[in-house]
Structures are given as structure tokens and as C-alpha cells.
Amino acid sequence: MTDTTGDEGLPQDDDGEVAKFEYTSRGPVAVAQRFLHSYPTMVPFIVLLLSTLVFGVIADNFFSAFNLSLIMQQVAIVGTLAAAQSLIILTAGIDLSVAAVMVMISVIMGQLSVNFGIPTPIAILLGMACGLATGAVNGALVTRLRLPPFITTLGTWNVFLALNYYFSGRETIRSQTLDAEAPLLKLFGVRFELGGAVLTWGVVLMIVIFAVLWYLLQHTAWGRKVYAVGDDKEAAELAGIQVNRILMSVYMVGGFICALAAWSSIGRVGSVSPTSFFEANLQSITAVVIGGISLFGGRGSILGPLLGAIIVGVFNSGLRLAGVDVLWQLFATGWLIIIAVAIDQWIRKVSA
């Protein structure tokens, strides 16, 4: 049988009938792969939903207002740092210094307020300026000297950590001292009740930061350029995007968010400690990875890391209420990271 083209431009067979083409339907796995590729935030959402349901069954009092609000309080600092980390990872970079920046700035604000007699609002503003400065340092090293972000921020992590110990003298400013001389520094630790749940202003700050970043990334030219730089830096340059300027802005915004996290951390801990949140660095990266933002950059929603931070909090709380040892909590978190990266790799291989 020979196909010909009819008067209407449609392929026809020898009998003059329009030729029929067979289309093979995609299997459910391929459909799921394409769906998750289009909506990467659905992965952490599904994980959060399933884990919440499972722990609600096996752990007593998991769904109590007290426990759920406690989870949100516990993830407030890591979640805020994850917001800063997400911006860097979206540009195909990584920032290993976020926790060191946060602790150093909390020490700077505490020292200025308590030991140098500077009014607390001014000390806080100086802390915000220091956050922008640390981001500018990281950004300049990455853009001007073209150093790899991993090595750059590994180095500045040590620098900021050393400065933290120098400024603090390795001494903690206790809660009683802050209450007497700088109570504003503990603002984000203040609790309030909402529908039976007890939350802190630090939780509100975290949610507001994610909401603002979501708007900027989804509805502004700056956000589209951030994704473009992370997806393909060379193509972004050919498209006329000033890549170095975008990267500098991303690192500086990240530094500013770290400064906000520093202020929030003082309220969470109740004091200014140079050794607090030692593991927050890795925890922020964990939240980002579980939240579905690709480590290769250019893909993922900023809301994913918020879900990722909550997932880690849910796992820790659920396993603790179920009587599981801390050792196995770490074990479970490790597998969460591995599975999240594997899913990301699988989603990236979606066929056209």
C-alpha cells in the first residue's frame, strides 16, 4: 500500500482514505515522571503528607496542637537558612558558610548591644549590613575571581567561624543579660497562641521570607534571570543577562536572610552563643535537597525547602514520640537525602 497526499494535504492510502497513525500511550511511570518534572514541589508535598499520616498512626499525640506547633518552632531557624541556601543552589552553586554567618552576626548584634552600649535597633541594622557584606564577599570571590562556590564558601566558613570566636571571646551572653539590656534581640522567640497552637514570631518570619522569595522568583524579571543563570550560565550570557550581577545579588540576598536568621536564632535559644546551631549548615542543605530543588541548578520551587525543613522536623518528632533512638533518626534522615537526590536524577531524565 502506497501513501499519497490528497487535495487537503492529508496522507492517503491507495483507496483514497486518510491514513491512520497509531500513537502509543505513555505508561503510568512515564506520566508520573513528566508530572513531577513539571511540578517538582509535589515530591516533598507527597512525602510530607505520607509521613504525617504514618506518624499520626504509630506515634501517640503526634497530631496534638502542642506537638505540631513545636515542630514548626524547631524548624524555624533551619528553614530560614534553607531559604538563603535555596537561592544559591538555584544558581547551581552552594553556600557552606550560611550557619557560620548566622552565628557570627548574632554575636555581633549581641556584643554591640550589651558590651558596646549601642542602641539595640542600631545594632540590629548593623547586623543586617554585616549580612549583606558577607554575601558580597562570597559573591565577589565567585564572580570576580571565578572560584568554585563549594571551595569559596568552605573557606569563608572557616573565616567567619574564626571571627565569631574572636568577637565573642568564646563567651555566651546569657538570657538574663539580654532581658535587662537588649530584650528586642529576643523578639522572634516571643510566643503567641493561634487556634490552640503555640507559635513564635520566628516561625512567622520564616514563612514571610519564603512568601517574599516565592513572589520574587515567580513574578519578577530578577527571579526569571536567577533560574536562567542556574539552568545554563552561558546561554544566559548570550541572552543578554548580566550573570555576575545576578550572582552578586543572590549571594547578598542570601547573606541578608542569614542576618535575619541570626536575629531569630537569638530568640530561639534565648541567649547569644558562639557555638549554637553547629549542624545548621548541613541541615539547611538537607531541607533544600529534600524540598526538590535540583543541586544542578535552575529547577525547583522555593516553597520546596520549606516543606523539606518541615519533613525533617516531622520525621524527628514522629520517631522520637515512637520511642526510636536518636541514632536511627539520623539514619532515617540520611536515607531521605539519598532518596531525594535519586528522585531528582530520575526526574531530570524525563523524555521530551
C-alpha positions as a printed Julia matrix, in Angstrom:
352×3 Matrix{Float64}:
  0.0    0.0    0.0
  1.36   3.38  -1.01
  0.55   6.56   0.89
 -0.26   9.63  -1.21
 -1.2   13.16  -0.34
 -4.77  14.22  -1.0
 -6.14  17.59  -2.04
 -6.41  18.7    1.58
 -2.75  17.89   2.25
 -3.52  14.8    4.35
 -1.74  11.47   3.72
 -3.99   8.95   1.97
 -3.68   5.3    1.08
 -4.36   3.64  -2.3
 -8.11   3.53  -1.6
 -8.25   7.28  -1.08
 -8.85   7.02   2.67
 -6.96   9.18   5.08
 -4.06   7.24   6.52
 -4.33   6.49  10.23
 -1.36   6.83  12.57
 -1.08   4.83  15.75
  0.03   6.66  18.89
  1.47   4.7   21.73
  0.22   5.87  25.1
  2.74   6.56  27.83
  2.81   4.24  30.8
  1.88   5.41  34.3
  5.55   5.65  35.34
  6.37   7.93  32.42
  3.3   10.03  33.14
  4.33  10.37  36.79
  7.87  11.27  35.76
  6.67  14.04  33.46
  4.22  15.32  36.06
  6.91  15.54  38.74
  9.24  17.2   36.23
  6.61  19.89  35.69
  5.71  20.2   39.39
  8.81  19.29  41.45
  7.25  20.62  44.66
  4.8   17.72  44.57
  7.56  15.33  45.65
  8.15  16.9   49.08
  4.42  17.56  49.42
  3.61  13.87  48.92
  6.43  12.82  51.28
  5.18  15.27  53.93
  1.6   14.03  53.57
  2.54  10.35  53.79
  4.98  10.8   56.67
  2.43  12.84  58.61
 -0.22  10.16  58.15
  2.18   7.34  59.12
  3.47   9.04  62.25
 -0.06  10.06  63.17
 -0.9    6.35  63.34
  2.22   4.98  65.07
  3.04   7.88  67.43
  0.75   8.98  70.23
 -0.17  12.67  70.4
  1.52  13.4   67.08
 -1.46  15.41  65.84
 -1.76  17.41  69.04
 -1.61  21.17  68.59
  1.33  21.3   71.0
  3.43  18.82  69.01
  2.66  20.31  65.61
  3.47  23.82  66.83
  6.65  22.5   68.45
  7.74  21.06  65.1
  7.3   24.48  63.48
  9.29  26.17  66.25
 12.1   23.65  65.89
 12.45  24.08  62.13
 12.18  27.89  62.1
 15.93  28.56  62.08
 16.93  25.76  59.72
 14.04  26.68  57.44
 15.15  30.31  57.31
 18.7   29.27  56.46
 17.31  26.89  53.85
 15.67  29.88  52.14
 19.1   31.51  51.77
 20.67  28.24  50.7
 17.96  27.69  48.09
 18.8   30.9   46.24
 22.44  29.85  45.91
 21.61  26.31  44.81
 19.14  27.62  42.22
 22.14  29.28  40.53
 23.96  25.89  40.51
 26.13  26.91  43.48
 26.2   26.06  47.17
 26.95  28.04  50.33
 28.66  26.17  53.15
 29.03  29.33  55.23
 25.39  30.16  56.0
 25.42  28.82  59.57
 28.76  30.46  60.38
 27.44  33.77  59.02
 24.29  33.45  61.12
 26.12  32.73  64.36
 28.75  35.43  63.73
 26.09  38.08  63.12
 24.14  37.05  66.23
 27.36  37.54  68.19
 27.97  40.93  66.57
 24.46  42.16  67.4
 24.74  40.87  70.96
 28.18  42.38  71.55
 27.19  45.76  70.11
 24.03  45.93  72.21
 25.37  44.61  75.51
 29.11  45.32  75.67
 29.4   48.43  73.49
 26.24  50.18  74.6
 24.91  50.74  71.08
 21.09  51.02  70.95
 19.64  47.67  70.03
 17.77  48.83  66.88
 21.04  50.27  65.5
 22.9   47.07  66.44
 20.31  45.07  64.54
 20.65  47.31  61.48
 24.43  46.9   61.63
 23.89  43.15  61.81
 21.76  43.29  58.66
 24.52  45.3   56.96
 27.05  42.66  58.0
 24.84  40.02  56.4
 24.88  41.91  53.12
 28.66  42.32  53.44
 29.29  38.61  53.96
 27.15  37.84  50.93
 29.1   40.41  48.92
 32.38  38.74  49.94
 31.19  35.32  48.82
 29.69  36.75  45.65
 32.83  38.68  44.75
 35.02  35.61  45.19
 32.72  33.58  42.95
 32.16  36.21  40.25
 35.38  38.24  40.19
 37.93  35.56  40.94
 35.76  32.83  39.39
 36.35  30.45  42.26
 34.07  27.4   42.66
 31.26  28.17  45.13
 31.93  24.97  47.11
 35.59  25.82  47.75
 34.89  29.52  48.22
 32.24  29.08  50.9
 34.19  26.28  52.57
 36.99  28.8   53.03
 34.75  31.63  54.19
 33.01  29.23  56.58
 36.33  28.93  58.43
 36.92  32.69  58.22
 33.51  33.61  59.61
 33.75  30.92  62.28
 37.1   32.3   63.44
 35.68  35.84  63.51
 32.75  34.52  65.52
 35.08  33.18  68.2
 37.14  36.38  68.11
 34.17  38.73  68.53
 32.56  36.61  71.22
 35.7   35.72  73.16
 34.08  32.25  73.24
 31.67  33.57  75.88
 27.87  33.39  75.88
 25.67  36.41  76.57
 23.08  34.94  78.88
 19.31  35.32  78.69
 19.09  37.4   81.86
 21.55  39.92  80.45
 19.59  40.22  77.21
 16.32  40.68  79.14
 17.87  43.54  81.06
 19.83  45.3   78.31
 18.61  44.19  74.87
 15.18  42.5   75.01
 14.5   43.41  71.36
 17.06  40.8   70.31
 14.7   38.12  71.67
 11.71  39.36  69.67
 11.44  36.31  67.42
 11.36  33.99  70.42
  8.17  35.54  71.76
  5.31  33.03  71.71
  1.69  33.58  70.81
 -1.32  31.28  70.58
 -3.17  30.59  67.35
 -6.04  28.14  67.32
 -4.65  26.15  70.21
 -1.15  26.05  68.71
  1.69  27.96  70.33
  3.95  29.57  67.73
  6.79  32.07  67.82
  7.43  35.15  65.7
 10.43  33.27  64.34
  8.02  30.87  62.61
  6.16  33.84  61.14
  9.46  35.33  59.93
 10.38  32.07  58.19
  7.02  31.89  56.39
  7.18  35.56  55.36
 10.69  35.1   53.92
  9.57  32.14  51.82
  6.47  34.03  50.65
  8.54  37.04  49.57
 11.1   34.86  47.78
  8.34  32.93  46.04
  6.89  36.18  44.68
 10.29  37.49  43.59
 11.25  34.25  41.84
  7.89  33.66  40.15
  6.7   37.15  39.28
  9.73  39.36  38.68
 12.37  39.63  35.97
 15.04  39.11  38.62
 13.56  35.73  39.52
 13.43  34.58  35.91
 17.07  35.58  35.5
 18.05  33.6   38.59
 16.52  30.46  37.09
 18.12  31.19  33.71
 21.58  31.54  35.26
 21.19  28.28  37.16
 19.88  26.4   34.14
 22.63  27.46  31.72
 25.03  30.27  32.56
 26.5   30.51  29.05
 23.06  30.65  27.42
 22.01  33.31  29.93
 25.01  35.43  28.95
 24.17  35.06  25.26
 20.63  36.16  26.08
 21.99  39.41  27.48
 21.7   38.6   31.18
 24.44  40.11  33.33
 25.28  36.86  35.07
 27.81  38.27  37.55
 25.37  40.94  38.7
 22.65  38.33  39.25
 25.03  36.09  41.2
 26.18  39.02  43.36
 22.57  39.92  44.14
 21.74  36.31  45.01
 24.67  35.99  47.44
 23.86  39.34  49.04
 20.18  38.48  49.48
 21.3   35.16  50.96
 23.58  36.99  53.4
 20.74  39.3   54.41
 18.49  36.3   55.1
 21.27  34.78  57.22
 21.29  38.01  59.24
 17.54  37.7   59.78
 18.12  34.09  60.85
 20.74  35.37  63.31
 18.2   37.68  64.94
 15.65  34.88  65.01
 18.16  32.42  66.48
 18.77  34.66  69.49
 15.07  34.47  70.29
 15.01  30.73  69.73
 17.97  29.99  72.01
 17.27  32.82  74.45
 20.94  33.8   74.52
 23.84  34.7   72.24
 26.07  31.65  71.98
 29.08  31.31  69.64
 28.54  27.54  69.49
 24.81  27.38  68.74
 23.35  25.69  65.64
 26.6   23.91  64.84
 24.86  21.49  62.44
 22.55  24.04  60.79
 24.77  24.19  57.71
 24.14  20.59  56.69
 20.55  20.75  57.88
 19.81  23.66  55.55
 21.23  21.73  52.6
 19.2   18.7   53.67
 15.99  20.76  53.62
 16.8   22.1   50.15
 17.58  18.66  48.7
 14.51  17.02  50.23
 12.5   20.03  49.07
 13.12  19.16  45.44
 15.48  21.94  44.34
 17.99  20.43  41.96
 21.63  20.58  43.02
 22.41  21.2   39.34
 20.54  24.5   39.49
 17.74  26.1   37.52
 14.89  23.86  38.67
 12.62  23.67  41.68
 10.26  25.85  43.69
 11.4   27.96  46.62
  8.48  26.54  48.61
 10.03  23.06  48.4
 12.74  23.7   51.04
 10.07  24.94  53.45
  8.35  21.58  53.05
 11.76  19.88  53.27
 12.53  21.51  56.61
  9.1   20.52  57.94
  9.61  16.94  56.69
 12.83  16.64  58.71
 11.01  18.06  61.73
  8.13  15.62  61.26
 10.5   12.65  61.0
 12.45  13.67  64.09
  9.3   14.34  66.11
  7.47  11.21  64.94
 10.41   8.91  65.58
 11.01  10.49  68.97
  7.37  10.06  70.02
  7.54   6.46  68.76
 10.49   5.84  71.09
 13.1    5.49  68.35
 16.7    6.26  69.32
 18.36   9.44  68.0
 20.82   7.23  66.12
 18.01   5.91  63.92
 16.6    9.39  63.45
 19.9   10.33  61.8
 19.76   7.07  59.84
 16.29   7.94  58.51
 17.34  11.49  57.6
 20.33  10.13  55.68
 18.1    7.89  53.59
 15.73  10.78  52.99
 18.6   12.73  51.41
 19.71   9.78  49.26
 16.17   9.08  48.05
 15.57  12.78  47.33
 18.7   13.01  45.17
 17.8    9.77  43.37
 14.32  11.1   42.61
 15.81  14.35  41.32
 18.13  12.45  38.99
 15.23  10.33  37.77
 13.02  13.36  37.13
 15.8   15.13  35.19
 15.92  12.21  32.74
 12.35  12.81  31.59
 11.95  12.22  27.87
 10.81  15.02  25.63
